[in-house]
Amino acid sequence: MTIDSIDTVTVLGAGSMGHGITEVVALAGYDVTMRDIEEDIVQDGYDDIEWSLNKLSEKSLIDQDPDDVLDRVSTMVDLESAVEGADMVIEAAPEQMDLKKDIFGDLDEMADEDALLASNTSSLSITEIASATDRPESVVGLHFFNPPVQMDLVEVIYGAETSDDTAEEAYEFIESIDKTPIYVRKDVQGFVVNTVLGPFGGEAAWMVSEGAATIKEADASMAQRGYPMGPFELGDMTGIDIGYHVRKEAGMPIPPIVQEKVDAEDLGQKTGKGYYDYEDGDGAEYEPTDATDDFDWLRIESVIVNRAAELIENDVATADAIDTGLRLGAGFPEGPCRRADKTGLDTIVEKLEELHEEYGDDHGEGRYEPSDYLVDLVEDGHTGRDSGKGFFEYDSDDGLGDYHTINYDLHDDGLLEIELDRPAQLNSLSPDLMGAIVDLLDSVDDEEVRAVTFEGAGDRAFCAGADITAFSNSDPAKDSEPTEVFSAVAEYPRPTLAKIDGYCLGGGLELALACDLRVATESSSFGFPEIDLGLLPGGGGTQRTIRNLSDARAKELVFRGEHISADRAQNWGLINRSASGEEYEETVDEFVDDLVTGPPIALRKAKRVMNKGADENLDAGLEMESQAFGLLLTTDDMMEGVAAFSADRDPEFEGE
């Protein structure tokens, strides 16, 4: 069975996960049957899908008619009828092992013999679930994250007997519904994301229980490290009892502060009170100023890294899969393995050894003992980025770096495509991402490049601005200088094009303005929200905007902080084209084709003369133009252009 053979999907469960998965699958073009045990439950799930699709459509986040998507969704109560003829069945029932085994026992009898059987469990053993069938090789875990419509990650989990064909088919299916899959190759408790995420809250709880920090200090300090929220705020949001039961089932000691909250039934937001008070207080109220320099963030991150290393050591997942999982599934600013390589694996091992000497197994057997994988890397001198190798390799034959916040592809025709790859953060600009762009443009051989395009990963944003959390430790003296990435893009000697689909805000708009050309989907939006933060665009936005627009329109864009549509952006002259549907791709292709087939020397000279001449008086600009024109008269490309014109054929420029 291959992905091409999956046409119809059945989702068992119409709750928050069930109807969310159904919506995602239907949006991808599949026919889906959603089944639950009562008609009212199924109808509620269907109504939730309808509401969600209409909201997505209103916000221009989908380009399909909600009614067309709903036409692909059918509902049933009878299990046998629901799974009859289904190529794939995804179970999304409550997290009770007996219930899931009952369902899979029924599926073994009712589902087609070639059907792929998947469980959306977030914590239960795939191996045990599959034991309820006589075809465990066809059972796989598909752990969607909540809410499925918004969360990009799906863990693809092997049971003990899951076949490679089954797992690969499931992986390809997840890609086909526009989600990002990672393999979990062994059926370990917590899978990948929850295993590695556990110490984020657990270690902080031990530190506060020991009096080494307050809750606010811990939350503020970790938020300052770039995490989307502190460990205690996260615990309140997900439910303190959830983490408590996970630790208890795993036989791990419970930090006293966690036990105290569970005993008092103060379980977080759902009970009105947890680590913070949401009824009579202001909730998770902490500020960056609550962070302290002596907070031991390295203790938390070292244990996180150790969990990741153990997964790699035991062939559960790769470092790349772990980093992808934690970025997309937990909102980490960067993967723990990448961050560890920057910190230094020797520093991580040293910290773990200190903790092991101090605590032994008090907080869980083997908790602080450095994994053999980590120790071996350090002993081999592979301590991270500075040594050229750690979890990842950083030296490459072509001189280009190993980037994790951008993707790039240099095609044979000379097109260099650069994709901002932080979709969960709307491709916001972090120091790592901006540094990667600068390094790539500095390292790539200009002679092999004809043109460069920039675009954002995912379907929501080109780039929604700067990642504020990543700049929490900024140096005002340093950050008052023009940001290097915008200069690198603006001054790159080849034509650059911003392919904009979705939000293009703040630093994202500054990046687009640093490009020579801009083409956008008509659903895109543009703006400088910095003024609402008491700031101004600091990456050239004020200057490039006022050079592209009239004074009044440039100041309106900066002063008011409002979003404008793509059509208005085109009318104002902020972008070159606004296009819809297939017209967008066709327009981009036309622009790119002209750039990569055009005369390289002439394009480079034209870009330089226009950029530099704009800063000079007219006479100086005309002189620069004249000199460039005279030089181009001596090139082989000019002769080729004349010959092609005379012969009524397309020129073939070689850049000579």
mmCIF file of C-alpha atoms in Angstrom, residues 432-607:
data_model
loop_
_atom_site.group_PDB
_atom_site.id
_atom_site.type_symbol
_atom_site.label_atom_id
_atom_site.label_comp_id
_atom_site.label_asym_id
_atom_site.label_seq_id
_atom_site.Cartn_x
_atom_site.Cartn_y
_atom_site.Cartn_z
ATOM 1 C CA ASP A 432 20.045 32.750 14.380
ATOM 2 C CA LEU A 433 17.826 33.183 11.335
ATOM 3 C CA MET A 434 19.275 36.571 10.449
ATOM 4 C CA GLY A 435 22.795 35.289 10.984
ATOM 5 C CA ALA A 436 22.073 32.322 8.730
ATOM 6 C CA ILE A 437 20.953 34.604 5.881
ATOM 7 C CA VAL A 438 24.064 36.741 6.221
ATOM 8 C CA ASP A 439 26.337 33.696 6.359
ATOM 9 C CA LEU A 440 24.678 32.106 3.333
ATOM 10 C CA LEU A 441 24.932 35.245 1.214
ATOM 11 C CA ASP A 442 28.550 35.733 2.302
ATOM 12 C CA SER A 443 29.487 32.103 1.654
ATOM 13 C CA VAL A 444 27.744 31.266 -1.614
ATOM 14 C CA ASP A 445 29.741 31.774 -4.807
ATOM 15 C CA ASP A 446 28.232 34.877 -6.428
ATOM 16 C CA GLU A 447 29.337 33.682 -9.847
ATOM 17 C CA GLU A 448 26.969 30.705 -9.547
ATOM 18 C CA VAL A 449 23.995 32.900 -8.593
ATOM 19 C CA ARG A 450 21.776 34.739 -11.074
ATOM 20 C CA ALA A 451 18.976 35.778 -8.688
ATOM 21 C CA VAL A 452 17.769 35.211 -5.117
ATOM 22 C CA THR A 453 14.228 34.682 -3.826
ATOM 23 C CA PHE A 454 13.051 34.876 -0.226
ATOM 24 C CA GLU A 455 9.854 33.244 1.054
ATOM 25 C CA GLY A 456 8.365 32.013 4.321
ATOM 26 C CA ALA A 457 7.663 28.406 5.276
ATOM 27 C CA GLY A 458 4.070 27.417 5.929
ATOM 28 C CA ASP A 459 0.977 29.127 4.644
ATOM 29 C CA ARG A 460 0.475 31.945 7.145
ATOM 30 C CA ALA A 461 3.355 34.356 6.883
ATOM 31 C CA PHE A 462 6.277 35.584 4.844
ATOM 32 C CA CYS A 463 7.641 36.964 8.107
ATOM 33 C CA ALA A 464 5.608 38.486 10.937
ATOM 34 C CA GLY A 465 8.495 40.553 12.322
ATOM 35 C CA ALA A 466 11.241 40.219 14.868
ATOM 36 C CA ASP A 467 11.112 37.492 17.514
ATOM 37 C CA ILE A 468 10.870 39.802 20.533
ATOM 38 C CA THR A 469 11.761 37.050 23.015
ATOM 39 C CA ALA A 470 14.984 36.328 21.163
ATOM 40 C CA PHE A 471 16.145 39.900 21.678
ATOM 41 C CA SER A 472 15.390 40.091 25.392
ATOM 42 C CA ASN A 473 19.088 40.369 26.233
ATOM 43 C CA SER A 474 19.779 42.974 23.559
ATOM 44 C CA ASP A 475 22.530 45.537 23.867
ATOM 45 C CA PRO A 476 21.064 49.005 23.075
ATOM 46 C CA ALA A 477 24.435 50.277 21.844
ATOM 47 C CA LYS A 478 24.802 47.357 19.463
ATOM 48 C CA ASP A 479 21.166 47.246 18.369
ATOM 49 C CA SER A 480 21.164 50.957 17.543
ATOM 50 C CA GLU A 481 23.302 50.105 14.498
ATOM 51 C CA PRO A 482 21.578 49.111 11.215
ATOM 52 C CA THR A 483 20.906 45.400 11.301
ATOM 53 C CA GLU A 484 23.394 43.480 9.187
ATOM 54 C CA VAL A 485 20.909 41.153 7.529
ATOM 55 C CA PHE A 486 18.981 43.956 5.815
ATOM 56 C CA SER A 487 22.174 45.499 4.488
ATOM 57 C CA ALA A 488 23.401 42.100 3.289
ATOM 58 C CA VAL A 489 20.195 41.550 1.314
ATOM 59 C CA ALA A 490 20.005 45.098 -0.051
ATOM 60 C CA GLU A 491 23.642 45.119 -1.140
ATOM 61 C CA TYR A 492 23.783 41.582 -2.542
ATOM 62 C CA PRO A 493 25.102 41.942 -6.106
ATOM 63 C CA ARG A 494 22.334 39.897 -7.706
ATOM 64 C CA PRO A 495 18.624 40.755 -8.110
ATOM 65 C CA THR A 496 16.497 39.708 -5.126
ATOM 66 C CA LEU A 497 12.776 38.984 -4.998
ATOM 67 C CA ALA A 498 10.501 38.643 -1.949
ATOM 68 C CA LYS A 499 7.723 36.066 -2.489
ATOM 69 C CA ILE A 500 5.124 37.169 0.047
ATOM 70 C CA ASP A 501 2.236 34.979 1.142
ATOM 71 C CA GLY A 502 0.584 36.004 4.405
ATOM 72 C CA TYR A 503 1.783 38.390 7.070
ATOM 73 C CA CYS A 504 4.622 40.722 6.117
ATOM 74 C CA LEU A 505 5.056 42.857 9.204
ATOM 75 C CA GLY A 506 7.735 44.781 11.034
ATOM 76 C CA GLY A 507 11.118 43.231 10.408
ATOM 77 C CA GLY A 508 9.512 41.004 7.783
ATOM 78 C CA LEU A 509 8.449 44.061 5.793
ATOM 79 C CA GLU A 510 11.933 45.493 6.257
ATOM 80 C CA LEU A 511 13.391 42.290 4.822
ATOM 81 C CA ALA A 512 11.007 42.508 1.863
ATOM 82 C CA LEU A 513 11.907 46.166 1.320
ATOM 83 C CA ALA A 514 15.598 45.240 1.322
ATOM 84 C CA CYS A 515 14.823 43.035 -1.694
ATOM 85 C CA ASP A 516 14.735 44.595 -5.136
ATOM 86 C CA LEU A 517 11.290 43.249 -6.069
ATOM 87 C CA ARG A 518 8.197 42.129 -4.176
ATOM 88 C CA VAL A 519 5.315 39.933 -5.351
ATOM 89 C CA ALA A 520 2.490 39.043 -2.965
ATOM 90 C CA THR A 521 -0.717 37.049 -2.775
ATOM 91 C CA GLU A 522 -3.775 39.253 -2.556
ATOM 92 C CA SER A 523 -4.515 37.864 0.925
ATOM 93 C CA SER A 524 -1.187 39.144 2.308
ATOM 94 C CA SER A 525 -1.025 42.062 4.721
ATOM 95 C CA PHE A 526 1.684 44.631 5.407
ATOM 96 C CA GLY A 527 2.513 46.950 8.258
ATOM 97 C CA PHE A 528 4.911 48.340 10.838
ATOM 98 C CA PRO A 529 3.424 47.560 14.291
ATOM 99 C CA GLU A 530 6.565 48.801 16.070
ATOM 100 C CA ILE A 531 4.958 52.132 16.971
ATOM 101 C CA ASP A 532 2.467 50.274 19.189
ATOM 102 C CA LEU A 533 5.435 48.992 21.208
ATOM 103 C CA GLY A 534 6.865 52.476 21.597
ATOM 104 C CA LEU A 535 9.459 51.758 18.905
ATOM 105 C CA LEU A 536 10.092 52.537 15.262
ATOM 106 C CA PRO A 537 11.166 50.233 12.425
ATOM 107 C CA GLY A 538 14.855 49.733 13.142
ATOM 108 C CA GLY A 539 16.080 47.707 10.175
ATOM 109 C CA GLY A 540 15.878 50.388 7.524
ATOM 110 C CA GLY A 541 12.083 50.498 7.487
ATOM 111 C CA THR A 542 11.730 54.242 7.884
ATOM 112 C CA GLN A 543 14.283 55.001 5.183
ATOM 113 C CA ARG A 544 13.373 52.378 2.586
ATOM 114 C CA THR A 545 9.673 53.114 2.991
ATOM 115 C CA ILE A 546 10.033 56.843 2.446
ATOM 116 C CA ARG A 547 12.169 56.122 -0.625
ATOM 117 C CA ASN A 548 9.492 53.825 -2.076
ATOM 118 C CA LEU A 549 6.370 55.794 -1.150
ATOM 119 C CA SER A 550 5.272 59.379 -0.893
ATOM 120 C CA ASP A 551 6.150 61.085 2.385
ATOM 121 C CA ALA A 552 2.520 61.026 3.500
ATOM 122 C CA ARG A 553 1.972 57.340 2.810
ATOM 123 C CA ALA A 554 5.287 56.298 4.329
ATOM 124 C CA LYS A 555 4.519 58.224 7.488
ATOM 125 C CA GLU A 556 0.999 56.834 7.624
ATOM 126 C CA LEU A 557 2.402 53.313 7.494
ATOM 127 C CA VAL A 558 4.951 53.986 10.249
ATOM 128 C CA PHE A 559 2.960 56.376 12.461
ATOM 129 C CA ARG A 560 -0.339 54.484 12.583
ATOM 130 C CA GLY A 561 0.998 50.933 12.894
ATOM 131 C CA GLU A 562 -1.965 49.550 10.946
ATOM 132 C CA HIS A 563 -1.989 46.670 8.472
ATOM 133 C CA ILE A 564 -2.721 47.409 4.839
ATOM 134 C CA SER A 565 -3.900 44.955 2.189
ATOM 135 C CA ALA A 566 -1.825 43.702 -0.728
ATOM 136 C CA ASP A 567 -3.972 45.659 -3.171
ATOM 137 C CA ARG A 568 -3.346 48.878 -1.275
ATOM 138 C CA ALA A 569 0.345 48.019 -0.983
ATOM 139 C CA GLN A 570 0.489 47.682 -4.760
ATOM 140 C CA ASN A 571 -1.420 50.927 -5.324
ATOM 141 C CA TRP A 572 0.934 52.730 -2.979
ATOM 142 C CA GLY A 573 4.010 51.279 -4.676
ATOM 143 C CA LEU A 574 5.134 49.225 -1.690
ATOM 144 C CA ILE A 575 5.092 46.009 -3.756
ATOM 145 C CA ASN A 576 5.348 45.284 -7.468
ATOM 146 C CA ARG A 577 2.374 42.947 -7.840
ATOM 147 C CA SER A 578 -0.593 41.597 -5.926
ATOM 148 C CA ALA A 579 -2.016 38.410 -7.411
ATOM 149 C CA SER A 580 -4.473 35.665 -6.524
ATOM 150 C CA GLY A 581 -4.446 31.882 -6.856
ATOM 151 C CA GLU A 582 -2.584 30.522 -9.844
ATOM 152 C CA GLU A 583 -1.852 34.081 -10.984
ATOM 153 C CA TYR A 584 0.517 34.478 -8.048
ATOM 154 C CA GLU A 585 2.697 31.506 -9.014
ATOM 155 C CA GLU A 586 2.601 32.516 -12.670
ATOM 156 C CA THR A 587 3.612 36.071 -11.815
ATOM 157 C CA VAL A 588 6.474 34.901 -9.606
ATOM 158 C CA ASP A 589 7.665 32.509 -12.329
ATOM 159 C CA GLU A 590 7.645 35.316 -14.905
ATOM 160 C CA PHE A 591 9.703 37.587 -12.637
ATOM 161 C CA VAL A 592 12.165 34.826 -11.760
ATOM 162 C CA ASP A 593 12.554 33.719 -15.365
ATOM 163 C CA ASP A 594 13.446 37.268 -16.433
ATOM 164 C CA LEU A 595 15.991 37.539 -13.625
ATOM 165 C CA VAL A 596 17.784 34.218 -14.107
ATOM 166 C CA THR A 597 17.897 34.460 -17.908
ATOM 167 C CA GLY A 598 18.793 38.134 -18.000
ATOM 168 C CA PRO A 599 22.338 39.476 -18.544
ATOM 169 C CA PRO A 600 24.122 39.018 -15.173
ATOM 170 C CA ILE A 601 26.606 41.860 -15.588
ATOM 171 C CA ALA A 602 23.980 44.337 -16.759
ATOM 172 C CA LEU A 603 21.615 43.406 -13.939
ATOM 173 C CA ARG A 604 24.372 43.762 -11.365
ATOM 174 C CA LYS A 605 25.434 47.139 -12.734
ATOM 175 C CA ALA A 606 21.839 48.343 -12.990
ATOM 176 C CA LYS A 607 21.193 47.391 -9.353
#
